[in-house]
Amino acid sequence: MSEEKFAFQAEVSKLLDIVAHSLYSHKEIFLRELISNASDACDRLRYEALTRPELAGGDNDFKISLEIDKKAKTLTVADNGIGMTHDELTENLGTIARSGTQSFVEQLTDGGENGGDMALIGQFGVGFYSAFMVAKKVEVISRKAGEESAWKWTSDGKGEFTLAEGARDAQGTSVKLFLEKKEGEFLEAMRVRTIVKTYSDHIGVPIQLKDDGTDETLNEGSALWARPAKDITSEQYKEFYHHVGQMFDEPWKILHNRVEGILAYTNLLFIPSSPPFDLYDPDRKPRVKLYVKRVFITDDCEALMPSYLRFLRGIVDSEDLSLNISREMLQENPKLAKIRSGLVKRVLNELKKTASKKADEYAKFWDNFGAVLKEGLYEDFENRDRILPLCRFRSLAGDDAISLETYVENMKEGQDDIFYITGEDIELLRKSPQLEGFKARGVDVLLMTDPIDDFWIGALGTFQDKPFKSITRGGADLDKIALSDEAKEKEAGDDAQETPGIDQLVAALKMALDTSVKDVWVSARLTDSAVCLVADEGDMDIRLERILRQSRRMGEAGETPRILEINPKHGLIRRLAARVEDTGAAGADAISASALLLLDQARILEGEQVADPIAFAERLSEVMEKGLA
Ligand code: ADP
Ligand code: MG
């Protein structure tokens, strides 16, 4: 068969372009990437060969070999792993499959000249394509395990690649780099040895170097997690994390444990110090890899780790699971369920330790992953009481995020509830009219801005027997809590007297607004604003309903009518009350335009749309015109 030509996917071309023009100083990471792929390929064949030993041709000695050819100026990275078919070569080495890389490339601006993005690339790793940082041409010969024919993929990294039949004695893949003239350093055994030591020492299969007829093994070749922790350097941990987690930051925390007992297993888990690109992917897949007796089984195992811990990277290896376990059977495996439960407790425990001993460090973790961890509050009933104390919240009282424990300690006399408000924007939340009465009493209110907050809090109910109470809901009981001295003074300075006509005003507003509100109340929570909207005690919170409506999960249900609260001390309300008192029976008519404007104002404050923007604009113009007359 003759040669076929293919064009790279647009994103790959963009990536290659950036890679080729990179001034990036750590070009040697291309070797880390190729070795990492070779090691994955061995892992995958080792697994397949469990049930079909013939695939590996009886050769279970997996290895990676590096071959230097000084004359031809080539460096070859070869493995006897799973290999790739014709179609897999086009797919894997012609597109960007990983969603994280996709979004990463989309985010790359064309800042190639100033090198702004290059540092990012170095941190991120661009996988196979990094070969073009040092090679002017790359040739990949691959034979898929179980197949007779091999294929040759060739490219100069400029827009296209070709595929043709190739020749290979056994299954596996060889990646041959035709090095650029100026990259001669990668033909030096010493240099290659150092690179492997630096980046790939943790790799679990032997890496052999062939140079001038000599043959040496560069790494220990045993699984890193199986070595005693005291023999592992922090560099090795870090590089393993990069390899296994596809992450390129520093691990924030490393959990390396060996558990013996009824069930024996080892975990080597990492918590990243920056959020992975795929953290909010809709599939919410956990990323911890499962090994059984050192054999890689799967990296897609929800039975091993819950979704709300999907920021974790690393591996779990158990001797007590059967190697014959099929990936499909994992879901119902009781041993795995035990391991999972142990792991979750260990992780939560570690977080607890850091939270109590190193609050600053913990704050960084919380910034990165708090919103994800909170999903556990309604997904993992069993561990809810472990997760809740780990949560941190911004609050009215200050800029620091606080724990619920701190909140409860600071509760005022007469305060029975944990007050909270949810919204999109913390600064807007701080200005919510509903907060006024709380400010006047020095009562702290939790300010919640993650969409998920509306969900877990509904499912939860209490903390230390104190109920959570939305301050945008009716019946937030403030009367029992004393005003702060400052607020008392202000109140005394204000016209302390009653507001004449307030009851008539309430009645007139109810009549004018009719079914567009559920009720009209004289407010205890407002001190400065004229009006606000609150939800009735049993009704859904205003923001939650909005989220559900926006995501079309409200079905046919219409908007729930709300309660309009009016502030009897506010000048506008006083005037309106006086007007209604004067006009007697005709009161409702006299204020109907004002009533509608008040409601619209309250809706806007709440982030809702006004019911009829045109009518709203007309009414507003009219009032302004009168004001100017
Ligand atoms: P990643 O390793 O993050 O998936 P890469 O760009 O490094 O991304 O590799 C792309 C894909 O090409 C791999 O996912 C794998 O399917 C395939 N691949 C690369 N190298 C090899 C290899 N040596 N053997 C088998 N498959 C490989
Ligand atoms: Mg890779």
XYZ file of C-alpha atoms and ligand atoms in Angstrom, residues 33 37-38 40-41 44 79 82-84 92-93 98 126-129 173 246, ligand 1:
46
model
C 6.877 12.732 27.651
C 3.865 7.274 26.852
C 6.026 4.170 26.506
C 1.645 3.741 29.719
C 1.782 1.465 26.675
C -1.879 -1.316 29.064
C 8.812 0.052 23.946
C 0.452 -2.263 23.410
C 1.294 -0.496 20.125
C -1.056 1.334 17.790
C -3.695 9.647 18.628
C -0.917 11.414 16.782
C -7.362 14.895 26.020
C 2.306 18.865 25.528
C 2.771 15.112 25.331
C 3.975 13.482 22.173
C 4.109 16.732 20.223
C 6.246 1.354 19.317
C -0.804 14.663 33.859
P -1.290 11.574 26.508
O -0.156 10.675 26.840
O -1.481 12.625 27.526
O -2.556 10.860 26.166
P 0.317 12.182 24.238
O 0.336 13.303 23.267
O 1.567 11.980 25.030
O -0.898 12.413 25.197
O -0.023 10.843 23.502
C -1.204 10.743 22.729
C -1.695 9.331 22.633
O -0.894 8.587 21.713
C -1.626 8.525 23.903
O -2.778 8.742 24.688
C -1.572 7.103 23.382
O -2.877 6.634 23.078
C -0.819 7.253 22.083
N 0.594 6.913 22.267
C 1.626 7.766 22.340
N 2.784 7.105 22.502
C 2.482 5.794 22.501
C 3.242 4.573 22.623
N 4.562 4.598 22.803
N 2.578 3.409 22.562
C 1.236 3.380 22.401
N 0.471 4.472 22.290
C 1.074 5.674 22.340
